[in-house]
Coordinates of C-alpha atoms in Angstrom, one line a residue:
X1 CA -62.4 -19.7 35.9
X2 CA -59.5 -18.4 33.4
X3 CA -58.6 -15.9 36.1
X4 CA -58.2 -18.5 39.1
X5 CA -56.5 -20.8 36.5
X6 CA -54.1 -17.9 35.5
X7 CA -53.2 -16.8 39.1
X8 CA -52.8 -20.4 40.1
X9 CA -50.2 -21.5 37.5
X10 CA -48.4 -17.9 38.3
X11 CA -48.1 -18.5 41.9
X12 CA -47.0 -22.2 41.0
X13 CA -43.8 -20.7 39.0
X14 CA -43.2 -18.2 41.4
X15 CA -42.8 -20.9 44.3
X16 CA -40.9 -22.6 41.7
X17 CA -38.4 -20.0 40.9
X18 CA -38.8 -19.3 45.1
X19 CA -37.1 -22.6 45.7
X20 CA -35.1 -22.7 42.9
X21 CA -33.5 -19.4 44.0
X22 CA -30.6 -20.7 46.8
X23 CA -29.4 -22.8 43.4
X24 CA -29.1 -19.3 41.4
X25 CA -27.4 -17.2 44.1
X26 CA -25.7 -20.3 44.8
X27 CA -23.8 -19.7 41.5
X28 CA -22.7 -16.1 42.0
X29 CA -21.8 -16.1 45.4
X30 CA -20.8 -18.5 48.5
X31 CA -20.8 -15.8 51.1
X32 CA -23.4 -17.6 53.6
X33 CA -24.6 -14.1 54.5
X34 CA -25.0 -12.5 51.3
X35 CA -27.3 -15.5 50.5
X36 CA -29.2 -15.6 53.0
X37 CA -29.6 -11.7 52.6
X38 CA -30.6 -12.1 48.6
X39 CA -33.4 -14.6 49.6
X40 CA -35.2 -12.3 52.3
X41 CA -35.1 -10.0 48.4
X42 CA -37.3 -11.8 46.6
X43 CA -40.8 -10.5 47.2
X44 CA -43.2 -12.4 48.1
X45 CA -46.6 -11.3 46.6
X46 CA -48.8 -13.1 44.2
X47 CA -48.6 -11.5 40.9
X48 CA -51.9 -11.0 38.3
X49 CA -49.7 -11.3 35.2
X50 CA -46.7 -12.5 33.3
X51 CA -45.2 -9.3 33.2
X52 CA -45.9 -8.8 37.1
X53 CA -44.3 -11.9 38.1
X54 CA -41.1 -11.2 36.0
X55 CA -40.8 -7.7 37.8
X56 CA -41.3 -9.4 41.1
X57 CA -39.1 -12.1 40.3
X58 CA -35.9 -9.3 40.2
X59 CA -34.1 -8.4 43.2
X60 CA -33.6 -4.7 44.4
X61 CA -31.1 -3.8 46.9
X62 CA -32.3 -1.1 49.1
X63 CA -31.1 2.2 48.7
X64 CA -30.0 3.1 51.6
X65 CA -27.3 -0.9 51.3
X66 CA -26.4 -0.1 47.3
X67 CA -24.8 3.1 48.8
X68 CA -23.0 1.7 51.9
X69 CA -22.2 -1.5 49.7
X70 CA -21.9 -0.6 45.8
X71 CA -19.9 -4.2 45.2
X72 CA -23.2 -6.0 45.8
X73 CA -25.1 -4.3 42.8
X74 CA -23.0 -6.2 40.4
X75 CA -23.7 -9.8 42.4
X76 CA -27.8 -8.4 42.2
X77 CA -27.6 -7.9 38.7
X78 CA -25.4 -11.7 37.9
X79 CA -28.3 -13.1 39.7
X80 CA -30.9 -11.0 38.1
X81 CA -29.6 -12.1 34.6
X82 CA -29.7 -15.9 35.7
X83 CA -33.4 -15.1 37.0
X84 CA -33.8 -13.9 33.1
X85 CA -32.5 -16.9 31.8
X86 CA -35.0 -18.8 34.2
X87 CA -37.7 -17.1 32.5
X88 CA -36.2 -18.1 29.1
X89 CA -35.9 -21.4 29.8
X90 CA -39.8 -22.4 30.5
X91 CA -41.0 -20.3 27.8
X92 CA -43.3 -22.6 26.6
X93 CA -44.8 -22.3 30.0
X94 CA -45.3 -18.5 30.6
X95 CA -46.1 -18.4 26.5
X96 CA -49.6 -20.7 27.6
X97 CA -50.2 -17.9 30.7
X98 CA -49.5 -15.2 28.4
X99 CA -52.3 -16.8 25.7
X100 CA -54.4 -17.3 29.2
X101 CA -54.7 -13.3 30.0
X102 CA -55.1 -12.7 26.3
X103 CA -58.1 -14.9 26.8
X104 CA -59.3 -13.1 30.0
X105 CA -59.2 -10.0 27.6
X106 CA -60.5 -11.3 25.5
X107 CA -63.5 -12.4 27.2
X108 CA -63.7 -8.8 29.0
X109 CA -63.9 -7.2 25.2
X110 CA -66.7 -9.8 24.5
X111 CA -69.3 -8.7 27.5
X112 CA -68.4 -4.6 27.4
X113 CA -69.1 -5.7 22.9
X114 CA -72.4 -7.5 24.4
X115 CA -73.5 -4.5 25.9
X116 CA -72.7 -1.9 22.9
X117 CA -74.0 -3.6 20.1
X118 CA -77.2 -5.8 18.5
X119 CA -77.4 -8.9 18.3
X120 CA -76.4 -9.8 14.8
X121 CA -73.3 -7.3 15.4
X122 CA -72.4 -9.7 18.3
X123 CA -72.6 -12.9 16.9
X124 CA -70.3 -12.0 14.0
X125 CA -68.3 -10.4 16.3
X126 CA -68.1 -14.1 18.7
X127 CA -67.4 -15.8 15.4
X128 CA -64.1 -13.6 14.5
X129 CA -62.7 -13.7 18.4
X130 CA -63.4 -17.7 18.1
X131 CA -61.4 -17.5 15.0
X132 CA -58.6 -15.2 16.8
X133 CA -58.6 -17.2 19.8
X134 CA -58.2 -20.9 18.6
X135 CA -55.2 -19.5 16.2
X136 CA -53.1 -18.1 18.7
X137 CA -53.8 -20.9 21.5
X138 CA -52.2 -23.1 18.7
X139 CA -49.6 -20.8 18.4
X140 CA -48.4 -17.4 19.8
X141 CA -48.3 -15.3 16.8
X142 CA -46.3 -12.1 16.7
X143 CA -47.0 -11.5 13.8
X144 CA -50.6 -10.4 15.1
X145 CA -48.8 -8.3 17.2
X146 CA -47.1 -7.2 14.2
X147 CA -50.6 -5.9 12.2
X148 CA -52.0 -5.0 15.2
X149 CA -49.0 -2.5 15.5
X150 CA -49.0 -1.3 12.4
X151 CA -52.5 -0.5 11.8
X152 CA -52.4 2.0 14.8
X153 CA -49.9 3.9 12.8
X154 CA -50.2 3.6 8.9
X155 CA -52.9 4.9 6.9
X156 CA -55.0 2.8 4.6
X157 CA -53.6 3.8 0.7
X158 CA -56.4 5.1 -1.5
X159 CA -56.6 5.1 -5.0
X160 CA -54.0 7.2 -6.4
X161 CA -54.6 10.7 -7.4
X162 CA -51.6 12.3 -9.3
X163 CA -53.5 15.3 -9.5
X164 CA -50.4 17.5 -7.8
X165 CA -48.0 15.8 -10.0
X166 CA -45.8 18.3 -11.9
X167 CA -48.6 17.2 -15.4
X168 CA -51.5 18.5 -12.8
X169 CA -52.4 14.7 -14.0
X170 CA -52.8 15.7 -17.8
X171 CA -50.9 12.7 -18.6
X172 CA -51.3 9.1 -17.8
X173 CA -48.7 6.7 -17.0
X174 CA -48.7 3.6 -15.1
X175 CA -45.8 3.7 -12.7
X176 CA -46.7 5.8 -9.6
X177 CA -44.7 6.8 -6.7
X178 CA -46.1 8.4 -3.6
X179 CA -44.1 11.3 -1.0
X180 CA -43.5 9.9 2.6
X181 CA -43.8 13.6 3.6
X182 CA -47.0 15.1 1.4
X183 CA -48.5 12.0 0.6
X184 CA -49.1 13.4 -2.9
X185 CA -48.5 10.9 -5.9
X186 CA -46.3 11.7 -8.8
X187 CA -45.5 10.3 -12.0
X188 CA -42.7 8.7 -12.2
X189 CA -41.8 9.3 -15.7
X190 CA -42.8 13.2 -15.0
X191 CA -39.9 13.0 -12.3
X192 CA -37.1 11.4 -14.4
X193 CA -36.8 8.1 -16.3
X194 CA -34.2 7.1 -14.3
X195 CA -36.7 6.5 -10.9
X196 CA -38.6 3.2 -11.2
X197 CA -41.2 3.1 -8.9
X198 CA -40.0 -0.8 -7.6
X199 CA -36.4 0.9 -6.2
X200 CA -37.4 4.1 -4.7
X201 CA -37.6 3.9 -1.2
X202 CA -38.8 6.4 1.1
X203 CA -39.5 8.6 -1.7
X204 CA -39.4 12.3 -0.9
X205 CA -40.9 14.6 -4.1
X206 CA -39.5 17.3 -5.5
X207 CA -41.3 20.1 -3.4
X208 CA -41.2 18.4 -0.2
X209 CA -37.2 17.9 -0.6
X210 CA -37.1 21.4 -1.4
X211 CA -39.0 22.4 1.3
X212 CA -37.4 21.3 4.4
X213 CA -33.7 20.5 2.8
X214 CA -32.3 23.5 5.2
X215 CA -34.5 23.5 8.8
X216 CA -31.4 26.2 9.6
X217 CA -34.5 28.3 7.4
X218 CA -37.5 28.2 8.1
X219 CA -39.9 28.6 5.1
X220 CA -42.7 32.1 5.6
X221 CA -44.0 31.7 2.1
X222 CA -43.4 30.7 -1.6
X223 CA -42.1 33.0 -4.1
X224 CA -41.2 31.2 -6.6
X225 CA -43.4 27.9 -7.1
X226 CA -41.0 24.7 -7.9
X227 CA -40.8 24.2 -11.5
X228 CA -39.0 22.4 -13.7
X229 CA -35.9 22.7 -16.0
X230 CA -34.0 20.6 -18.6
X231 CA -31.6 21.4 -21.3
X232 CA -32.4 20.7 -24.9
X233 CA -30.8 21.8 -28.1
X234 CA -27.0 23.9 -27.4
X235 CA -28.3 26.5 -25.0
X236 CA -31.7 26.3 -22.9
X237 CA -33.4 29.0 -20.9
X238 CA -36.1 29.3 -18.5
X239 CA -37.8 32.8 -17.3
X240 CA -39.6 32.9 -14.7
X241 CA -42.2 36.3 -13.2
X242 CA -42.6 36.5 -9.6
X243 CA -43.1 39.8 -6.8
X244 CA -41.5 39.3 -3.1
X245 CA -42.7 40.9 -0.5
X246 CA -39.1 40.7 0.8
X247 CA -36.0 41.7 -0.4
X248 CA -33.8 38.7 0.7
X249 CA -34.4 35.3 -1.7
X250 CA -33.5 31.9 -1.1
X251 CA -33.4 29.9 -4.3
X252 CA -32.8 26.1 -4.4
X253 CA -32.1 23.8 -6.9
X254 CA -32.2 19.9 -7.2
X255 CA -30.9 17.8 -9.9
X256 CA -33.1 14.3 -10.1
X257 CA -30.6 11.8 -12.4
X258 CA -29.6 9.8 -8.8
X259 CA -30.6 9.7 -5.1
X260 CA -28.2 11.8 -3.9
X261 CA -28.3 14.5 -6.3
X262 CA -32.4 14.7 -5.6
X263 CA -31.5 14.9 -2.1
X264 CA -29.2 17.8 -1.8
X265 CA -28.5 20.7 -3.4
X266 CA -27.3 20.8 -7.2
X267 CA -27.2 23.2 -9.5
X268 CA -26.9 22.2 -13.5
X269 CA -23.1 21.8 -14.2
X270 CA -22.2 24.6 -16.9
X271 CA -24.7 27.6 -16.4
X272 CA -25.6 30.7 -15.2
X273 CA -28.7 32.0 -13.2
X274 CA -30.0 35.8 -13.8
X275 CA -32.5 38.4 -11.5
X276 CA -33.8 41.1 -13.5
X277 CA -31.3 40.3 -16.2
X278 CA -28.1 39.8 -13.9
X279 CA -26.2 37.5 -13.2
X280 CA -26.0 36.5 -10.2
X281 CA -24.3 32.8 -10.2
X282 CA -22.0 31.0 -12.9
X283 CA -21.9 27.3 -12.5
X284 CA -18.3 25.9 -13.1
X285 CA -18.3 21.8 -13.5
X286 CA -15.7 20.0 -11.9
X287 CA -12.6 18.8 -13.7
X288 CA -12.0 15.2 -15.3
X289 CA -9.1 14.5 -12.6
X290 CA -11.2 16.3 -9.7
X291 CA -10.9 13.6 -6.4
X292 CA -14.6 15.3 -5.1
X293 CA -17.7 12.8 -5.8
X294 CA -19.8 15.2 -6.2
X295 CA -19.3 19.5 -6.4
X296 CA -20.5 21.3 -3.4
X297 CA -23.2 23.3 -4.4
X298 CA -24.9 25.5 -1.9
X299 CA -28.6 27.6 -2.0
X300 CA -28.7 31.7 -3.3
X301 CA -29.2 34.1 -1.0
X302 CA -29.7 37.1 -2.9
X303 CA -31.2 40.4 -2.6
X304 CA -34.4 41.5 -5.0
X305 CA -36.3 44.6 -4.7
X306 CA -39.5 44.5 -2.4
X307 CA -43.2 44.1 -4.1
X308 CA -41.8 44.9 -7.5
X309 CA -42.1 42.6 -10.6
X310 CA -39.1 40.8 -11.3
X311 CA -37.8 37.7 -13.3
X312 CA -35.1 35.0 -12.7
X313 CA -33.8 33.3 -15.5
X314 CA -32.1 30.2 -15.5
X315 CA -29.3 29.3 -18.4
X316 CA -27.7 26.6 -19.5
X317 CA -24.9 26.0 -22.5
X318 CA -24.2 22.5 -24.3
X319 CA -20.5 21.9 -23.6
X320 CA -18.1 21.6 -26.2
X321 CA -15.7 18.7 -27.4
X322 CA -12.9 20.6 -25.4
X323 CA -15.2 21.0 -22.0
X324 CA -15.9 17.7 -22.3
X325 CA -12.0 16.4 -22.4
X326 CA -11.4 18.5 -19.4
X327 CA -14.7 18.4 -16.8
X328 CA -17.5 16.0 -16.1
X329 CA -20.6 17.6 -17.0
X330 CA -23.2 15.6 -17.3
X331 CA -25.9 17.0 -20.0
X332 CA -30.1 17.2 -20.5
X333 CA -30.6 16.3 -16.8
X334 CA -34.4 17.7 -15.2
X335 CA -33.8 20.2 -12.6
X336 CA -36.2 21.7 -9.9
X337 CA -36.3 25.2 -8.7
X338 CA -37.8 27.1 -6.3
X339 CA -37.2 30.2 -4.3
X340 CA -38.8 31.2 -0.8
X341 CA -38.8 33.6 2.0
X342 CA -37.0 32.3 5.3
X343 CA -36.2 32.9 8.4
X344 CA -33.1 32.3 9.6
X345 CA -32.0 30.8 13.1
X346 CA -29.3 29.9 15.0
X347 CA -28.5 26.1 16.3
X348 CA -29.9 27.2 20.0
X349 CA -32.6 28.6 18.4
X350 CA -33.0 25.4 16.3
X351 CA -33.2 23.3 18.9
X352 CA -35.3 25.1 21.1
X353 CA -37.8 25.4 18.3
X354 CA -37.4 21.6 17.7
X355 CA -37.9 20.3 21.2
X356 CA -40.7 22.8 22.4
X357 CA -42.9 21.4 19.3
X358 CA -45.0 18.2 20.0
X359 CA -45.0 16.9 16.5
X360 CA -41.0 16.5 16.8
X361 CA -41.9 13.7 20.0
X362 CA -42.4 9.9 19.0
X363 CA -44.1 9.5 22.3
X364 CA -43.0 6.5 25.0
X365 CA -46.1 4.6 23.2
X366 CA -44.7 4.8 19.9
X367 CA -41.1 4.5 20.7
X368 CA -41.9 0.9 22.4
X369 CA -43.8 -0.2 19.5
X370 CA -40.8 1.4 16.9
X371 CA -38.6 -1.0 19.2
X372 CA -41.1 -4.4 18.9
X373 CA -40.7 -3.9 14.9
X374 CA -37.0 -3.5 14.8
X375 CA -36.2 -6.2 17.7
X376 CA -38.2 -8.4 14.8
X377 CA -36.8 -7.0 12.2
X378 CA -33.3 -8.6 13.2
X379 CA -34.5 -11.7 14.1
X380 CA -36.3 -12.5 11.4
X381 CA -32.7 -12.0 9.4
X382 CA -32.4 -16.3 11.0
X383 CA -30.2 -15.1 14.0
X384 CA -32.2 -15.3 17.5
X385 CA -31.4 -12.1 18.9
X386 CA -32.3 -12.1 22.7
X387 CA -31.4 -8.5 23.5
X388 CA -29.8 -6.1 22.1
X389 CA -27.8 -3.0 23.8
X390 CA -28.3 0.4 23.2
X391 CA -25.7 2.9 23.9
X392 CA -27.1 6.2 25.8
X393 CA -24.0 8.7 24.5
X394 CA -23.5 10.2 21.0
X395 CA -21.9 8.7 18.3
X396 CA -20.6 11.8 17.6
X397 CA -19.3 13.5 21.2
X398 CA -19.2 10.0 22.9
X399 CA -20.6 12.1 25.9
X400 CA -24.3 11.2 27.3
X401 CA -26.8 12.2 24.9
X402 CA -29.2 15.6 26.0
X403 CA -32.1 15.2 23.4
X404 CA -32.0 12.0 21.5
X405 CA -33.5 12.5 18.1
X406 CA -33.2 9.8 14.9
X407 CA -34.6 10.8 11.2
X408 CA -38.3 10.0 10.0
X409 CA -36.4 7.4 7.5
X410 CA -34.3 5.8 10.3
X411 CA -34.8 1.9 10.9
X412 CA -32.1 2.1 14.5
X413 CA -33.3 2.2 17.9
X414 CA -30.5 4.2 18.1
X415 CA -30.0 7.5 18.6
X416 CA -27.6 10.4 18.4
X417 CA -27.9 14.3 20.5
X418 CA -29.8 16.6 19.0
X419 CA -27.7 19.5 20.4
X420 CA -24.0 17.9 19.1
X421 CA -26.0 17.4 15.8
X422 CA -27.0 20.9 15.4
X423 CA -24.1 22.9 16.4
X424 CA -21.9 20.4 14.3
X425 CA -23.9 21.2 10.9
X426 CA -24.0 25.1 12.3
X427 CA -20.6 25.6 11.0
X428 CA -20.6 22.7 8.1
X429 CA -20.5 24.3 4.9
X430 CA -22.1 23.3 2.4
X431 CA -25.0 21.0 5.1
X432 CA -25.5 18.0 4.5
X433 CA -28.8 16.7 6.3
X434 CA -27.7 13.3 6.8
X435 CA -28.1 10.8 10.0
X436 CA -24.9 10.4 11.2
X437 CA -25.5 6.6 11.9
X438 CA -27.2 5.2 8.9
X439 CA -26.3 8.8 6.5
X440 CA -30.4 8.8 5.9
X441 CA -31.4 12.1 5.1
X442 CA -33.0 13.8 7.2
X443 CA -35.9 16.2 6.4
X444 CA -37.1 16.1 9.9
X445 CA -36.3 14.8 13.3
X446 CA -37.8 13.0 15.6
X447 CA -37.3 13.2 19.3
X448 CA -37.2 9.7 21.4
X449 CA -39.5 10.4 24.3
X450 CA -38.6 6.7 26.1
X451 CA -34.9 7.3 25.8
X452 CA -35.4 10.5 26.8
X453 CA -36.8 9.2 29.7
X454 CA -34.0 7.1 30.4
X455 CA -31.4 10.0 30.1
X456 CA -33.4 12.0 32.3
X457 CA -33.6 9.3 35.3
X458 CA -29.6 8.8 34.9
X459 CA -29.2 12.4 35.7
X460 CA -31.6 12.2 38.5
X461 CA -30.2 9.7 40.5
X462 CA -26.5 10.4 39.2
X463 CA -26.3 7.0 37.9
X464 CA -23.9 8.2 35.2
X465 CA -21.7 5.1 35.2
X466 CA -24.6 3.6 33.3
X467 CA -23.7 3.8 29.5
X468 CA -26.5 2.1 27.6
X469 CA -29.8 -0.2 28.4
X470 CA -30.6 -3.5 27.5
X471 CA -33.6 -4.6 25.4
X472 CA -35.0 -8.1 25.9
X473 CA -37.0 -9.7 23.1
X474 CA -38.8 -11.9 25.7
X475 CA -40.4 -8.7 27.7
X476 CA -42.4 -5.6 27.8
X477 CA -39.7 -3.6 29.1
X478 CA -36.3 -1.5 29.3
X479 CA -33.5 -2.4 31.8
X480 CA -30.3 -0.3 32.3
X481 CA -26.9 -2.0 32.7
X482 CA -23.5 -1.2 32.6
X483 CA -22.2 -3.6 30.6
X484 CA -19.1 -1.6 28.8
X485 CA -18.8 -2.9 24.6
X486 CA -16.8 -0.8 21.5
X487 CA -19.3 1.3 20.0
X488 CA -20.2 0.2 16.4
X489 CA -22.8 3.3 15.2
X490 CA -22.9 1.2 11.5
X491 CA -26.1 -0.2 12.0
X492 CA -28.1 -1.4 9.5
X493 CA -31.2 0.5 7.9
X494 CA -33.9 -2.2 7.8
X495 CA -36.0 -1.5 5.2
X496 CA -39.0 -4.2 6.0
X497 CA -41.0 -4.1 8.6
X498 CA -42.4 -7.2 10.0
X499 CA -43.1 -7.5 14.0
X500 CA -42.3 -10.1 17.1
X501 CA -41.3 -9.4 20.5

């Protein structure tokens, strides 16, 4: 019965929209023969869904006409964007045959749930879809959507275990932070007592941060553990034992008073480091009238003898009245250190390594459900946002992108090329990991399979006058259109996530 009803009502709108569709072309153009040549477009199938009859519902111009007559695809697309607004305009109606297939799933679930399961299992189970079912036929919830979503992709928290904080969890303390990389949970007051566990956002511990600051180097193995380091009294020092199986050691250092200081590296301001008792690095602070934010502090690369014992020794001195009147140090901050063996690559070799690895793909799946949270995400800000536009070239060659990647803590749909990325930060010295459109860091990327898609067709079909695709709120899909608009790459990086489409 709910199926008949649904196909009933959907092939009463689409001889709706059929006869209301002279009226529509009737407003883009009053060429008799383009009109009547629009109509014999429309197709004239029944469609089994909401989503069928909105596809069917578009005209297509034949291939073989768009490339004798390219001045019609703009009148199909005017037209096609008036069809759109159709849709819009009796939401209400396809919302109630939208709530009607969701009930034929429904009802589908039930008897294949009847068939797996005992009795008592299926009564409880009736109960809860009841439940489901009378709340959204009162109302359409996206916000179901939303959970439904997000439990596909987050992970249940579990009680927290701080038992690979930097105290192996010798010491209690009530405020708790976890890694969005590791997972791990840390102390806060065992990273720093400036960190309060209700400000940090997208978290990234000390080892992790450590660990994939560079991607340029590619960790083998640990030499030297992180560990940490802060100045008390006028001088402090720290030794440390280790053996390398190689001779060439990368040591890193992070400084965790700020963000941006636990993000990149930053070595204490008046210091020295030793290996095997020489020195190797003196650490100069910047001057009082300095115009650089911050110094530019890069990793050690230095050479060690192979599968011998050796120590590195980390120094540093109080400054005087004097040093203080002339640089900014700033004193008794914690420090991190670690030192590994890498290999180095190239930016081609970078970005073949990137793209040939599955883990690097947020898959067409997950990049249309990424787009449902972040199309709600600005409307729930109290603007209704009806589409939105996405630009298909870089922010940063303004050429179409190749491989569009984003950051793991990037809230944009959009994107920037992986390949201008990478051979821009090849010859950046000191790198600085950051997204280029919302300056995120970025500890790994994340390649958009759906854009990618899109790119991919462009080139196929050498439709490379189209610059960027449109999302609709109202829909399950992507169009393309060429609608030219100024670039603005400052887009916002939405913390919350809540979801509607």
């Amino acid at each position: 019965m709910k199926i008949q009803q649904l196909q009933q009502e959907l092939e009463v709108f689409r001889k709706q929209l059929k006869q209301e569709l002279p009226t529509i072309i009737n407003k883009v153009t009053s060429d008799r023969s383009q009109m009547v040549y629009f109509e014999q477009l429309f197709k004239d199938q029944k469609p089994n869904s909401v989503q069928e009859l909105y596809f069917q519902s578009l005209l297509r111009l034949d291939p073989h006409i768009a490339r004798q007559q390219p001045q019609l695809d703009e009148t199909i697309q005017s037209i096609n964007e008036l069809i759109h607004l159709y849709f819009e305009q009796h939401i209400e109606k396809l919302q109630e045959m939208i709530l009607i297939e969701k009930e034929i799933k429904i009802m589908r679930d039930l008897e294949e749930l009847q068939v797996s399961q005992e009795t008592t299992q299926i009564s409880n189970a009736s109960i809860e879809i009841e439940q489901q079912k009378d709340t959204e036929i009162e109302k359409y919830n996206m916000e179901e959507v939303c959970n439904i979503i997000k439990r596909k992709y987050y992970r249940q928290k579990q009680q927290p275990n701080c038992e690979f904080c930097f105290c192996a969890n010798q010491l209690y303390y009530k405020q708790i932070v976890e890694c969005h990389i590791c997972e791990k949970h840390y102390h806060v007051n065992c990273l720093d007592r400036s960190y309060d566990e209700r400000q940090v956002k997208n978290f990234t511990c000390p080892r992790c941060t450590l660990y994939h600051m560079d991607q340029f180097f590619e960790i083998i193995s640990v030499i030297i553990e992180p560990f940490s380091f802060k100045k008390t009294g006028l001088t402090s020092t720290k030794t440390v034992k280790f053996k390398a199986d190689t001779n060439k050691l990368d040591i890193r250092c992070i400084r965790m008073d700020c963000p941006l200081s636990a993000e990149e590296i930053t070595w204490p301001d008046l210091g020295e480091l030793y290996i095997n008792n020489k020195k190797i690095a003196e650490f100069i602070p910047l001057a009082q009238q300095s115009c650089q934010h911050k110094r530019k502090d890069e990793k050690l690369i230095c050479t060690v003898p192979q599968n011998e014992e050796c120590s590195l020794m980390i120094k540093e001195t109080i400054p005087g009245l004097e040093q203080k009147r002339q640089y900014r140090i700033k004193s008794e901050q914690l420090h991190y250190i670690a030192a590994y063996k890498t290999k180095q690559y190239s930016a081609k070799q970078l970005i073949e390594k990137i793209v040939s690895c599955s883990e690097n793909w947020m898959s067409v799946e997950q990049a249309q459900d990424f787009i449902i949270l972040q199309m709600n995400q600005i409307s729930s800000t109290g603007i209704k946002q009806i589409k939105q536009t996405i630009s298909l070239l870089c922010c940063l060659s303004s050429t179409f992108m190749n491989t569009p990647v984003r950051g793991i803590y990037c809230n944009h749909i959009q994107c920037f090329s992986l390949e201008n990325y990478l051979l821009m930060l090849e010859l950046s010295n000191p790198r600085k990991w950051r997204c280029p459109i919302c300056k995120a860091k970025l500890f790994k990327l994340q390649i958009d399979a759906l854009q990618y898609t899109i790119l991919q067709t462009i080139r196929q079909y050498n439709l490379l006058e189209r610059q960027h695709f449109q999302i609709f709120r109202f829909s399950y899909f992507t169009r393309i259109c060429q609608k030219q608009q100024k670039q603005n790459f400052a887009i916002r990086n939405f913390k919350q996530l809540k979801v509607e489409r």
